[in-house]
mmCIF file of C-alpha atoms in Angstrom:
data_model
loop_
_atom_site.group_PDB
_atom_site.id
_atom_site.type_symbol
_atom_site.label_atom_id
_atom_site.label_comp_id
_atom_site.label_asym_id
_atom_site.label_seq_id
_atom_site.Cartn_x
_atom_site.Cartn_y
_atom_site.Cartn_z
ATOM 1 C CA MET A 27 91.804 102.280 103.874
ATOM 2 C CA SER A 28 95.556 101.883 104.148
ATOM 3 C CA ALA A 29 97.900 102.229 101.205
ATOM 4 C CA GLN A 30 99.199 99.029 99.672
ATOM 5 C CA ASP A 31 102.901 98.338 99.860
ATOM 6 C CA ILE A 32 104.806 98.803 96.610
ATOM 7 C CA PHE A 33 105.403 95.028 96.382
ATOM 8 C CA HIS A 34 101.843 93.950 97.213
ATOM 9 C CA VAL A 35 101.073 92.544 93.745
ATOM 10 C CA THR A 36 104.525 90.941 93.568
ATOM 11 C CA VAL A 37 103.992 88.948 96.771
ATOM 12 C CA LYS A 38 100.443 88.051 95.762
ATOM 13 C CA ARG A 39 101.715 86.613 92.460
ATOM 14 C CA ALA A 40 104.539 84.772 94.234
ATOM 15 C CA LEU A 41 102.061 83.110 96.604
ATOM 16 C CA GLU A 42 99.815 82.128 93.709
ATOM 17 C CA LYS A 43 102.810 80.540 91.962
ATOM 18 C CA GLU A 44 103.190 78.346 95.058
ATOM 19 C CA LYS A 45 99.544 77.250 94.735
ATOM 20 C CA TRP A 46 98.155 79.495 97.474
ATOM 21 C CA VAL A 47 94.608 80.734 96.923
ATOM 22 C CA ILE A 48 94.183 84.373 97.933
ATOM 23 C CA THR A 49 91.033 84.545 100.062
ATOM 24 C CA ALA A 50 91.173 88.200 101.140
ATOM 25 C CA ASP A 51 92.956 91.246 99.752
ATOM 26 C CA PRO A 52 93.094 92.789 102.325
ATOM 27 C CA LEU A 53 92.049 90.663 105.292
ATOM 28 C CA LYS A 54 89.850 92.962 107.378
ATOM 29 C CA LEU A 55 89.595 92.332 111.117
ATOM 30 C CA LYS A 56 87.942 94.117 113.996
ATOM 31 C CA PHE A 57 89.297 93.448 117.469
ATOM 32 C CA GLY A 58 88.947 95.394 120.689
ATOM 33 C CA GLY A 59 87.237 98.284 118.931
ATOM 34 C CA ILE A 60 90.071 98.640 116.382
ATOM 35 C CA ASN A 61 89.838 97.944 112.644
ATOM 36 C CA PHE A 62 92.855 96.167 111.137
ATOM 37 C CA GLN A 63 93.773 95.356 107.542
ATOM 38 C CA VAL A 64 96.395 92.680 106.982
ATOM 39 C CA ASP A 65 97.653 92.824 103.384
ATOM 40 C CA LEU A 66 96.659 89.303 102.274
ATOM 41 C CA ALA A 67 94.990 86.130 103.458
ATOM 42 C CA ALA A 68 95.590 82.844 101.673
ATOM 43 C CA GLU A 69 94.784 79.157 101.959
ATOM 44 C CA ARG A 70 96.301 76.010 100.547
ATOM 45 C CA LEU A 71 94.698 72.608 100.756
ATOM 46 C CA LEU A 72 96.940 69.925 102.128
ATOM 47 C CA GLU A 73 96.667 66.541 100.449
ATOM 48 C CA ALA A 74 95.771 64.608 103.572
ATOM 49 C CA GLU A 75 93.404 67.188 105.038
ATOM 50 C CA ARG A 76 90.089 68.675 104.147
ATOM 51 C CA ASN A 77 90.939 71.841 106.041
ATOM 52 C CA GLY A 78 94.024 73.418 104.552
ATOM 53 C CA GLU A 79 96.714 75.665 105.860
ATOM 54 C CA LYS A 80 95.681 79.284 106.398
ATOM 55 C CA ILE A 81 98.022 82.242 106.463
ATOM 56 C CA ALA A 82 97.881 86.017 106.635
ATOM 57 C CA VAL A 83 100.729 88.053 105.166
ATOM 58 C CA GLU A 84 101.852 91.561 106.014
ATOM 59 C CA ILE A 85 104.013 92.841 103.149
ATOM 60 C CA LYS A 86 106.874 95.282 103.676
ATOM 61 C CA SER A 87 109.309 96.815 101.191
ATOM 62 C CA PHE A 88 112.091 98.165 103.450
ATOM 63 C CA LEU A 89 112.912 100.832 100.846
ATOM 64 C CA ASN A 90 113.082 103.855 103.155
ATOM 65 C CA ALA A 91 116.386 105.449 104.113
ATOM 66 C CA SER A 92 116.184 104.034 107.635
ATOM 67 C CA ALA A 93 115.771 100.266 107.820
ATOM 68 C CA ILE A 94 115.447 100.414 111.613
ATOM 69 C CA THR A 95 112.503 102.831 111.339
ATOM 70 C CA ASP A 96 110.870 100.505 108.814
ATOM 71 C CA PHE A 97 111.524 97.614 111.187
ATOM 72 C CA TYR A 98 109.963 99.409 114.170
ATOM 73 C CA ALA A 99 106.803 100.072 112.158
ATOM 74 C CA ALA A 100 106.671 96.545 110.695
ATOM 75 C CA LEU A 101 107.194 94.843 114.067
ATOM 76 C CA GLY A 102 104.555 96.952 115.822
ATOM 77 C CA GLN A 103 102.068 96.293 113.055
ATOM 78 C CA PHE A 104 102.897 92.567 113.002
ATOM 79 C CA LEU A 105 102.460 92.166 116.775
ATOM 80 C CA SER A 106 99.123 94.028 116.723
ATOM 81 C CA TYR A 107 97.825 91.882 113.869
ATOM 82 C CA ARG A 108 98.989 88.695 115.545
ATOM 83 C CA LEU A 109 97.131 89.633 118.724
ATOM 84 C CA ALA A 110 93.911 90.220 116.771
ATOM 85 C CA LEU A 111 94.306 87.033 114.721
ATOM 86 C CA SER A 112 95.006 84.906 117.790
ATOM 87 C CA THR A 113 91.497 85.691 119.010
ATOM 88 C CA ILE A 114 89.522 85.974 115.766
ATOM 89 C CA GLU A 115 91.245 83.324 113.620
ATOM 90 C CA PRO A 116 93.569 81.296 115.851
ATOM 91 C CA ASN A 117 94.198 78.715 113.093
ATOM 92 C CA ARG A 118 95.659 81.322 110.708
ATOM 93 C CA SER A 119 99.436 81.881 110.841
ATOM 94 C CA LEU A 120 100.724 85.409 110.318
ATOM 95 C CA TYR A 121 103.877 86.042 108.275
ATOM 96 C CA LEU A 122 105.921 89.152 107.612
ATOM 97 C CA ALA A 123 106.971 89.305 103.946
ATOM 98 C CA ILE A 124 110.253 91.095 103.251
ATOM 99 C CA PRO A 125 112.335 91.527 100.102
ATOM 100 C CA ILE A 126 115.463 89.436 99.679
ATOM 101 C CA ASP A 127 117.719 92.530 99.689
ATOM 102 C CA ALA A 128 116.516 93.528 103.166
ATOM 103 C CA PHE A 129 116.847 89.934 104.361
ATOM 104 C CA ASP A 130 120.428 89.671 103.073
ATOM 105 C CA THR A 131 121.466 92.918 104.776
ATOM 106 C CA PHE A 132 119.407 94.348 107.644
ATOM 107 C CA PHE A 133 117.887 91.024 108.714
ATOM 108 C CA GLN A 134 121.362 89.485 109.100
ATOM 109 C CA MET A 135 122.319 91.994 111.800
ATOM 110 C CA GLU A 136 122.524 90.652 115.338
ATOM 111 C CA PHE A 137 119.825 92.987 116.697
ATOM 112 C CA THR A 138 117.343 92.073 113.980
ATOM 113 C CA GLN A 139 117.962 88.343 114.339
ATOM 114 C CA ILE A 140 117.506 88.488 118.112
ATOM 115 C CA ALA A 141 114.309 90.538 117.736
ATOM 116 C CA ILE A 142 112.854 88.157 115.137
ATOM 117 C CA LYS A 143 113.598 85.202 117.395
ATOM 118 C CA GLN A 144 112.423 86.921 120.594
ATOM 119 C CA TYR A 145 109.102 88.001 119.057
ATOM 120 C CA GLN A 146 108.771 84.801 116.982
ATOM 121 C CA VAL A 147 108.146 86.536 113.666
ATOM 122 C CA PRO A 148 107.780 84.059 110.772
ATOM 123 C CA LEU A 149 109.178 85.478 107.544
ATOM 124 C CA ILE A 150 108.475 85.118 103.866
ATOM 125 C CA ILE A 151 111.475 86.208 101.823
ATOM 126 C CA TYR A 152 110.512 87.314 98.319
ATOM 127 C CA ASP A 153 112.389 88.329 95.196
ATOM 128 C CA PRO A 154 110.595 91.403 93.830
ATOM 129 C CA VAL A 155 112.206 91.076 90.383
ATOM 130 C CA LYS A 156 111.403 87.399 89.767
ATOM 131 C CA GLU A 157 108.114 87.556 91.718
ATOM 132 C CA VAL A 158 108.935 84.393 93.661
ATOM 133 C CA ILE A 159 109.267 83.396 97.274
ATOM 134 C CA THR A 160 112.846 82.389 97.966
ATOM 135 C CA GLN A 161 112.440 81.233 101.542
ATOM 136 C CA TRP A 162 109.914 80.578 104.324
ATOM 137 C CA ILE A 163 111.281 80.974 107.836
ATOM 138 C CA LYS A 164 109.136 79.727 110.716
ATOM 139 C CA ILE A 165 110.462 80.680 114.151
ATOM 140 C CA ASN A 166 110.024 78.008 116.812
ATOM 141 C CA SER A 167 109.911 78.851 120.501
#
C-alpha cells in the first residue's frame, strides 16, 4: 500500500464540493502483471446522460526541495497509470492534481509547460488552504 499524499483529503473534499462522487479511494488496477493505485476515482452524472463523466486523480504536493525531482516522479507515475487506464477503463480520464503554489511557479516554467503539452497531462489545480479546485486544464492534442 502506498502512502497517501499530504493533500489527499484536501483534494477529495474539493472534488466533493464540485459534486463529484468518490467511487474509489484508492483506485486499484492490475495491468501487465503490475499493481497500481491511483489516489482517487470519481464520477459525476451529466444532466443529459445516464452515464456520467469518470475521472481518476493522482494527487501531488510538490513540497520537496527539488520541484524537478517531484515532477520526474509525478510524470512517470502519471504516464504509467494512463497506460493502465487506457486498457482497463478507457472511458476514465486521468488528471494530475497539483497545488496552486506549484502551478504559479514551477508549472509556469518553459520546460514544464512544454512537457505538460507534449505528454498531454490534464491538470487539476487546487488550493490546499481553501480546499477548492481553482482550475481544470485539459490538454488537447
